[in-house]
Short mmCIF file of N, CA, C and O in Angstrom, two decimals:
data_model
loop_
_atom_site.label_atom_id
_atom_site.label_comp_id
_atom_site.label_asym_id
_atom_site.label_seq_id
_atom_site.Cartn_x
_atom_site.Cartn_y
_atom_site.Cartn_z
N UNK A 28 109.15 89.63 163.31
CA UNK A 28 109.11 90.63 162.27
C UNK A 28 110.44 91.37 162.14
O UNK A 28 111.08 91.97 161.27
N UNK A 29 110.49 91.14 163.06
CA UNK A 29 112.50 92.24 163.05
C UNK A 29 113.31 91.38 162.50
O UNK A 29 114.41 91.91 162.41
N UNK A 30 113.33 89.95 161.93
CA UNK A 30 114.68 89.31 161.61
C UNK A 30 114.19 89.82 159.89
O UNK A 30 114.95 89.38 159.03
N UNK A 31 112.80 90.85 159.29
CA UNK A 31 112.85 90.67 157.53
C UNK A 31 114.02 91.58 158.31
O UNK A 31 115.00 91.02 157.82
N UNK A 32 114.43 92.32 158.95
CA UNK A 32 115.34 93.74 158.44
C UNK A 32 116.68 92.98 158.47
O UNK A 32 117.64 93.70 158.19
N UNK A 33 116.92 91.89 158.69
CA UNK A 33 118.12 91.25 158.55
C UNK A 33 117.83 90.70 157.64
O UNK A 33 118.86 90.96 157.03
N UNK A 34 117.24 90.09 156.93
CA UNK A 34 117.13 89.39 155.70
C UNK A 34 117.18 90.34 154.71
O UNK A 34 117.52 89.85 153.63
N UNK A 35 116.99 91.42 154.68
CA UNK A 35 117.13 92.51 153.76
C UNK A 35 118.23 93.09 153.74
O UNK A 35 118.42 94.04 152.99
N UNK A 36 119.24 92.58 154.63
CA UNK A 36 120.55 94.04 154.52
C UNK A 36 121.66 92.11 154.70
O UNK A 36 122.72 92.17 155.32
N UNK A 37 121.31 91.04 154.26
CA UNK A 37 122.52 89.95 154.32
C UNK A 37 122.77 90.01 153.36
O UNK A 37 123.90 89.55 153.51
N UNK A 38 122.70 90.26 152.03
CA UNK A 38 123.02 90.33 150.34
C UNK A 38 124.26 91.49 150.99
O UNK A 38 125.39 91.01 151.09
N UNK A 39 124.11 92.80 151.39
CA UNK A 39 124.93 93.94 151.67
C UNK A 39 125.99 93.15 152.55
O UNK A 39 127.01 92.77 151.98
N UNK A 40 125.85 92.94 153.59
CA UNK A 40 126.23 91.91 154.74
C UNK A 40 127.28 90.99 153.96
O UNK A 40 128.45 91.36 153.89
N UNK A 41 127.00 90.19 153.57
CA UNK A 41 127.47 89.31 152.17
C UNK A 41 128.69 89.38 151.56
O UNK A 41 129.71 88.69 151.46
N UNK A 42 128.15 90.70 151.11
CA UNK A 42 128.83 91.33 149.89
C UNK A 42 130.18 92.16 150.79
O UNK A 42 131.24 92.34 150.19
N UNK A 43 130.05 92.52 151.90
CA UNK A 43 131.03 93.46 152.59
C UNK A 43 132.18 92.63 152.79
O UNK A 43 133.32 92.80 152.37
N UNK A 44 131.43 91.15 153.90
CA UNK A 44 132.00 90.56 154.38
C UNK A 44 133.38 89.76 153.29
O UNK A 44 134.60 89.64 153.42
N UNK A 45 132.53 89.42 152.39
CA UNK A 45 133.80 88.86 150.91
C UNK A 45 134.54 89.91 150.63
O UNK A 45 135.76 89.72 150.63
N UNK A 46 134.15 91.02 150.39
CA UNK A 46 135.35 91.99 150.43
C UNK A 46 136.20 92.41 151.51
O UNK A 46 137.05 93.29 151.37
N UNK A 47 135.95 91.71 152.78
CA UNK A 47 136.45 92.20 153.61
C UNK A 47 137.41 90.86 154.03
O UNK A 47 138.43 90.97 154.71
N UNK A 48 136.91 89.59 153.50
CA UNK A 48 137.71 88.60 153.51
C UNK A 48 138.78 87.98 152.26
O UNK A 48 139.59 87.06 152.38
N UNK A 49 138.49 88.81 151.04
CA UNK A 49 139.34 88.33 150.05
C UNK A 49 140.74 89.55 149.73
O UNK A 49 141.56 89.54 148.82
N UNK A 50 140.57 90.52 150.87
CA UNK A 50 141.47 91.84 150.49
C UNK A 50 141.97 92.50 151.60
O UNK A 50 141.28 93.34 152.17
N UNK A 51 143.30 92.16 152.04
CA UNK A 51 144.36 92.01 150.81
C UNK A 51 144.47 90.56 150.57
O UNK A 51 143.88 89.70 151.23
N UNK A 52 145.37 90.29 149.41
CA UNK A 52 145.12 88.67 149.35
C UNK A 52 146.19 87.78 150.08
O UNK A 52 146.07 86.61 150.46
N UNK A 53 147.69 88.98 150.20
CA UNK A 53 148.50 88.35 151.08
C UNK A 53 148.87 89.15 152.13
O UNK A 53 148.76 90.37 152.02
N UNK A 54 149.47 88.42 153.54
CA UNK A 54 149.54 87.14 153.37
C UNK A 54 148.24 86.46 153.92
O UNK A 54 147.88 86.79 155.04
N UNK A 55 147.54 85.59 153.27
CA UNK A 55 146.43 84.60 153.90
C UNK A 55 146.98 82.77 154.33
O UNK A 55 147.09 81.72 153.70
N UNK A 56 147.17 83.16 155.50
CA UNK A 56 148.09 81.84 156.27
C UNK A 56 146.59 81.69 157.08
O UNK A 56 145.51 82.24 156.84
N UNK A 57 146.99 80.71 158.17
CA UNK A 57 145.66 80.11 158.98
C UNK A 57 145.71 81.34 159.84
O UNK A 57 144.74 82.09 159.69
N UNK A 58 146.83 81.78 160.90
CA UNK A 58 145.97 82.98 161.29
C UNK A 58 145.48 84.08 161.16
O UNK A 58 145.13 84.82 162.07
N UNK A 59 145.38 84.44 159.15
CA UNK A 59 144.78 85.38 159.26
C UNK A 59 143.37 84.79 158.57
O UNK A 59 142.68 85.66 158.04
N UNK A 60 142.98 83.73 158.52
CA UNK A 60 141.45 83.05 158.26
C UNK A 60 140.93 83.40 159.43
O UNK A 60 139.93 84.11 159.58
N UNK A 61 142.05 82.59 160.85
CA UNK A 61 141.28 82.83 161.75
C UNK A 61 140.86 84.22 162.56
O UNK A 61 140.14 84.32 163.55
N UNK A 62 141.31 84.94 162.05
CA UNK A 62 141.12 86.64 163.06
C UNK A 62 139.68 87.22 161.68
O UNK A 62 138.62 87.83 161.84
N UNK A 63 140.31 86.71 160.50
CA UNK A 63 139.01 87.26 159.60
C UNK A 63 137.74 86.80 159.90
O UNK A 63 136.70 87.46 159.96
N UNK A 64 137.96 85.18 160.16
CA UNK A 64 136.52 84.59 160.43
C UNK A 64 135.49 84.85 161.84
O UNK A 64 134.27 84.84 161.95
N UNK A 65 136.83 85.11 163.05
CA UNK A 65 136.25 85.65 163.93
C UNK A 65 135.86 86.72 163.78
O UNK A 65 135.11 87.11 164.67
N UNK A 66 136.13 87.60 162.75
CA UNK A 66 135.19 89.22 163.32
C UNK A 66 134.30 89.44 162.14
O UNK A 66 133.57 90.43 162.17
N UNK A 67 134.27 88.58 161.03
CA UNK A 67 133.03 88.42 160.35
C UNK A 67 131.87 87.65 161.14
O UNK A 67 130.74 87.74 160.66
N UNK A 68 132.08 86.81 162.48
CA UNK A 68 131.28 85.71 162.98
C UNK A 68 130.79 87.00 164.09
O UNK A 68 129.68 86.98 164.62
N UNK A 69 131.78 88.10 164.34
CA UNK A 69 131.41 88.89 165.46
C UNK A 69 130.47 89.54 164.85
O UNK A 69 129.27 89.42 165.09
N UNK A 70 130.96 90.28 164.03
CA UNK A 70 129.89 90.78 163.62
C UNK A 70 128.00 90.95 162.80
O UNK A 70 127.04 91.72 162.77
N UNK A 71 128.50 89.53 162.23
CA UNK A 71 127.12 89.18 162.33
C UNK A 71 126.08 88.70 163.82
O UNK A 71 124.90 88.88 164.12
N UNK A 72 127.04 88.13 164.35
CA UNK A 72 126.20 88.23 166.21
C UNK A 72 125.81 89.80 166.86
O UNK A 72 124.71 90.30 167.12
N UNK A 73 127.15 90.33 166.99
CA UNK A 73 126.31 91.67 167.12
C UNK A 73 125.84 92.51 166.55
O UNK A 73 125.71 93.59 167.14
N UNK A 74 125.46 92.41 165.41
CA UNK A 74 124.37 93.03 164.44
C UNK A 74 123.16 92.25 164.66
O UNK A 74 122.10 92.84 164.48
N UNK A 75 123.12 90.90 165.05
CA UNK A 75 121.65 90.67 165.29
C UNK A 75 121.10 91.15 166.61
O UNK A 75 119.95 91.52 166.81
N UNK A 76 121.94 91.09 167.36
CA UNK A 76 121.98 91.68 168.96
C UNK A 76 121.80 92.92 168.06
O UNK A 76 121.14 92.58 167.08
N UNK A 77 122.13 94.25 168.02
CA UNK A 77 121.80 95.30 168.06
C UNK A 77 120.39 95.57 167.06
O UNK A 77 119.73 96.61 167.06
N UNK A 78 120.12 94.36 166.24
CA UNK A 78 119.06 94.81 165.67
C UNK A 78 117.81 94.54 166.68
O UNK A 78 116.86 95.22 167.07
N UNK A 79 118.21 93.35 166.89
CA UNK A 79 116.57 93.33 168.33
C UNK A 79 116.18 94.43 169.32
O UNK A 79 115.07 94.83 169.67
N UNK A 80 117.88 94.94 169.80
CA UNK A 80 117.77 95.96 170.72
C UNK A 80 117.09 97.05 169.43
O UNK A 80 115.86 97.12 169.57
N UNK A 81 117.42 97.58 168.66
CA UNK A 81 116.63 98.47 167.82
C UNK A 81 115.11 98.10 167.48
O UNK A 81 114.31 99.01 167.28
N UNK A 82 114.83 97.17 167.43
CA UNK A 82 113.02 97.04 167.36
C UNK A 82 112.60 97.41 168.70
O UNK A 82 111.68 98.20 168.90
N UNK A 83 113.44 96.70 169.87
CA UNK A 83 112.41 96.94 170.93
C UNK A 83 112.53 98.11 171.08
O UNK A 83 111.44 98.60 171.38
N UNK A 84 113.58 99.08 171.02
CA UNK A 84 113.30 100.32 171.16
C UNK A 84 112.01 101.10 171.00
O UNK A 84 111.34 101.81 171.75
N UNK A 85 111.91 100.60 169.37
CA UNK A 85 111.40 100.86 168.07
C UNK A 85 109.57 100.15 169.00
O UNK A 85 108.64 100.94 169.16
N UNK A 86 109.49 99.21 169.28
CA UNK A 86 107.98 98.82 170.02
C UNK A 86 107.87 99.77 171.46
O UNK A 86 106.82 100.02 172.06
N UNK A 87 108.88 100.10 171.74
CA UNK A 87 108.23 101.14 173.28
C UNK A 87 107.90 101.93 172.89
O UNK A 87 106.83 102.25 173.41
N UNK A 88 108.37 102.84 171.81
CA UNK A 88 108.29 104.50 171.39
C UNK A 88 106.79 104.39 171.21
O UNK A 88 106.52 104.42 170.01
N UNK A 89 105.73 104.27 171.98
CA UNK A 89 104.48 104.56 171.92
C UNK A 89 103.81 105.66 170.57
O UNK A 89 102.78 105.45 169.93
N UNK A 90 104.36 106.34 170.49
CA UNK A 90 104.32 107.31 169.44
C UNK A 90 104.43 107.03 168.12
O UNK A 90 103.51 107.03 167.31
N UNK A 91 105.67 106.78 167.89
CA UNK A 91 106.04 105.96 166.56
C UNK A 91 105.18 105.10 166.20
O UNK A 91 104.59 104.35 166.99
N UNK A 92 104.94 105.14 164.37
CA UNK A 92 104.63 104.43 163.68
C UNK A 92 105.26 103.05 163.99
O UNK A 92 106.19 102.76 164.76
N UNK A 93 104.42 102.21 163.12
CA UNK A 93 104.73 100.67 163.02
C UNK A 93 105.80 100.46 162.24
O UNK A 93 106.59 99.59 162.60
N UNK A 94 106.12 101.36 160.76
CA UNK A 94 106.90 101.18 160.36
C UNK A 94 108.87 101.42 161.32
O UNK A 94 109.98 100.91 161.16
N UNK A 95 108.42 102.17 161.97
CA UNK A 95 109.66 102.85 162.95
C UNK A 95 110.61 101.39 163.52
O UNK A 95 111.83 101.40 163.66
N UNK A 96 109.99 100.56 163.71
CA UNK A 96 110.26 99.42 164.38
C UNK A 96 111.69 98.91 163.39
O UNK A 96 112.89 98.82 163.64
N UNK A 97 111.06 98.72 162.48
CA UNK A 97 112.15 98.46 161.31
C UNK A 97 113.27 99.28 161.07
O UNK A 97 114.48 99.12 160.97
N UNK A 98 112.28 100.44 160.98
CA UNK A 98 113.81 101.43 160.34
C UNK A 98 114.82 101.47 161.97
O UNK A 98 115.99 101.85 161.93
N UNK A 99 114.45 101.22 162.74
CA UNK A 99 115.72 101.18 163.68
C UNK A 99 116.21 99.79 164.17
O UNK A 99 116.92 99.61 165.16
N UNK A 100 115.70 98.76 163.30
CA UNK A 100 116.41 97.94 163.40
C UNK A 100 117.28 97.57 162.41
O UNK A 100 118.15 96.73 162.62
N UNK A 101 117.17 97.99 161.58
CA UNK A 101 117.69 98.31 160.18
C UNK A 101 119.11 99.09 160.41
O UNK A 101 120.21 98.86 159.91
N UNK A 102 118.71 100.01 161.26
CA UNK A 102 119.68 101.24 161.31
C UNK A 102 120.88 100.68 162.48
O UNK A 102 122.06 100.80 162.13
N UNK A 103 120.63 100.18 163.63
CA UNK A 103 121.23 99.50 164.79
C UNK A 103 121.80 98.31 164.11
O UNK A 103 122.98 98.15 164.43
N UNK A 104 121.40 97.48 163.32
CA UNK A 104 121.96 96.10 162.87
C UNK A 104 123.24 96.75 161.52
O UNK A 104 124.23 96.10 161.16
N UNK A 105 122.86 98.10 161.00
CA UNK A 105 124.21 98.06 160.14
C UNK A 105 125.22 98.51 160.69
O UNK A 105 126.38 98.14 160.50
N UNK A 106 124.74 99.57 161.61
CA UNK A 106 125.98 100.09 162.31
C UNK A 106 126.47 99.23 163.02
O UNK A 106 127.57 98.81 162.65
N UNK A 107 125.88 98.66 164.22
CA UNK A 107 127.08 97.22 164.89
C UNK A 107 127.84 96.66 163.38
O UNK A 107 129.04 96.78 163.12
N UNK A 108 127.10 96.22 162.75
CA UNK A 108 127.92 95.09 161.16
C UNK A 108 128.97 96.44 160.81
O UNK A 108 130.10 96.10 161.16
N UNK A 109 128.98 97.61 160.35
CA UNK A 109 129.79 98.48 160.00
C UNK A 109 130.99 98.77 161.18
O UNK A 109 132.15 98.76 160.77
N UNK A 110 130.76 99.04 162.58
CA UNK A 110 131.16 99.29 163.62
C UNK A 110 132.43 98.13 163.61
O UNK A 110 133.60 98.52 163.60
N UNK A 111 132.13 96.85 163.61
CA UNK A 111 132.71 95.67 163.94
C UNK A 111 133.90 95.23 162.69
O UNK A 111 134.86 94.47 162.86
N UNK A 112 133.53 95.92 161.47
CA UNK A 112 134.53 95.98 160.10
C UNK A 112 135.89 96.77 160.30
O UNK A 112 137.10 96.54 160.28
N UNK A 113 134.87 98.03 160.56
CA UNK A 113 136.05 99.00 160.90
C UNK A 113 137.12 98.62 161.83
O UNK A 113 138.34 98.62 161.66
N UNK A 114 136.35 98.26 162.93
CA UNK A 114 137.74 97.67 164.08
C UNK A 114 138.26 97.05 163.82
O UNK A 114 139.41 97.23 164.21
N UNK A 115 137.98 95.28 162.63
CA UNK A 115 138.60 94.70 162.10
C UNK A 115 139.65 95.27 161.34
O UNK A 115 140.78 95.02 161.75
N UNK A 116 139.54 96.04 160.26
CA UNK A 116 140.28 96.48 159.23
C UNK A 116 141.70 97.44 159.86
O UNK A 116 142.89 97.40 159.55
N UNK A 117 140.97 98.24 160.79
CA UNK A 117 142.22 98.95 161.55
C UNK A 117 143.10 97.87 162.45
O UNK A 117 144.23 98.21 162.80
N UNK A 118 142.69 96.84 162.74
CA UNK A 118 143.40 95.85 163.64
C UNK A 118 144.39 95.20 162.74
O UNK A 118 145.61 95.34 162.74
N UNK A 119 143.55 94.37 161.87
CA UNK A 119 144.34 93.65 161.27
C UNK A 119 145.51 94.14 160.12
O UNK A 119 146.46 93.48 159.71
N UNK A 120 145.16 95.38 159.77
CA UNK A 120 146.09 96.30 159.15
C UNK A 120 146.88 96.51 159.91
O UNK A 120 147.81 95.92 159.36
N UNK A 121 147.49 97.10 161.25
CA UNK A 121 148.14 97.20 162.06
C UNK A 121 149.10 96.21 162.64
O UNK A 121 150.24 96.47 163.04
N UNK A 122 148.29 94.64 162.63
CA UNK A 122 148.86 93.37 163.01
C UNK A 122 149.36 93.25 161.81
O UNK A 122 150.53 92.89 161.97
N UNK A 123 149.07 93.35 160.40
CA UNK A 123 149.81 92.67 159.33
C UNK A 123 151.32 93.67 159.15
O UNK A 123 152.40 93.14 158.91
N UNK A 124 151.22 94.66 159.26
CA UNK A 124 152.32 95.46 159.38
C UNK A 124 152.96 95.26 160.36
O UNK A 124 154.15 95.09 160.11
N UNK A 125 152.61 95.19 161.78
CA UNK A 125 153.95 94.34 162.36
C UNK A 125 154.47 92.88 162.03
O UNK A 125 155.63 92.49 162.12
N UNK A 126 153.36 92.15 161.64
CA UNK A 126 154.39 91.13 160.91
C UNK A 126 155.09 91.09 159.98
O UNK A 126 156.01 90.28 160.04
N UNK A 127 154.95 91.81 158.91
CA UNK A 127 155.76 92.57 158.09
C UNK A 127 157.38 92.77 158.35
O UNK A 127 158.27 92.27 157.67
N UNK A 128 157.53 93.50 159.33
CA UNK A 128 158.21 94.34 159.71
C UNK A 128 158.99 93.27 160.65
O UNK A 128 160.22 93.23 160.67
N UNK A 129 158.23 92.48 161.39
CA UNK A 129 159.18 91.59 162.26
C UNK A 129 159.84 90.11 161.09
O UNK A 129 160.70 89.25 161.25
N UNK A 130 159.12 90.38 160.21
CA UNK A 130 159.52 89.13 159.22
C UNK A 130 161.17 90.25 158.28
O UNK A 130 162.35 90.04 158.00
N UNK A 131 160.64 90.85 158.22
CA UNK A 131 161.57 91.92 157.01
C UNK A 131 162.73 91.89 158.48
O UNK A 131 163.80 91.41 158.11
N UNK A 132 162.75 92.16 159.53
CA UNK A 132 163.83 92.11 160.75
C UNK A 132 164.74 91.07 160.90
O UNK A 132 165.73 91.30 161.59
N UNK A 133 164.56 89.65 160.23
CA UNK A 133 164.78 88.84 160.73
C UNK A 133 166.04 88.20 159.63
O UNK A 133 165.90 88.14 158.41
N UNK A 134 167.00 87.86 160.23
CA UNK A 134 168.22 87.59 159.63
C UNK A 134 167.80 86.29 158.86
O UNK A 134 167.09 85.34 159.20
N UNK A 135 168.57 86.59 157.56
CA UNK A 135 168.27 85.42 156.34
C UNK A 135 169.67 84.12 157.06
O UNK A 135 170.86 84.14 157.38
N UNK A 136 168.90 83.46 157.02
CA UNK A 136 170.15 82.62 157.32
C UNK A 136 170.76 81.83 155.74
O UNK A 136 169.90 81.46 154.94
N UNK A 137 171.85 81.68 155.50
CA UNK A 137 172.69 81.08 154.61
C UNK A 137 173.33 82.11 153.69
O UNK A 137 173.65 81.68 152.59
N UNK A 138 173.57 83.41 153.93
CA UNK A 138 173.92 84.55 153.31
C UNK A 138 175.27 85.05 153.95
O UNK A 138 175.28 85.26 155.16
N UNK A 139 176.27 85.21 153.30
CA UNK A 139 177.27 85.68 153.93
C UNK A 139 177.67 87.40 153.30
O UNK A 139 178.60 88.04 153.78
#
């Protein structure tokens, strides 16, 4: 029952991830497919990991409604998926600017 709350938030999921893989557009060489694809692949793993850990939570709380189960798996599966963007975006912003910067450093050869 805990994977509808992932089936309900992969359209969002989806939709982040393409924006998070088509922008900026340069430079897109192979290693920046590969650092994008790894932390879109991360983050859908640990968003499913944190959503299970959020149901079971969500099944001990003796108290809590049935519906509760969901809403914290719901809530645990966006934040890991949100959590795991952010680190991306600050990383790879950071890495693209030093390559930048070490490419812009680098003597043109055939220029006198």
């Amino acid at each position: 029952m805990a994977w509808l709350s992932l089936l309900l938030f992969l359209p969002w999921f989806a939709l982040l991830g393409a924006l998070y893989w088509l922008f900026p557009r340069q430079p897109r060489d192979a290693a920046r497919r590969w650092f994008d694809g790894l932390a879109l692949l991360l983050a859908l793993v640990l968003s499913i990991v944190a959503m299970l850990w959020g149901h079971h939570i969500g099944v001990v709380q003796s108290d809590a409604g049935p519906i509760w189960r969901q809403v914290l798996a719901v809530l645990y599966a966006y934040g890991a998926f949100l959590a795991v963007m952010v680190a991306a975006i600050l990383l790879r912003t950071a890495w693209l600017a030093q390559r930048a910067t070490k490419a812009a450093s680098k003597p043109v050869h055939g220029s006198s």
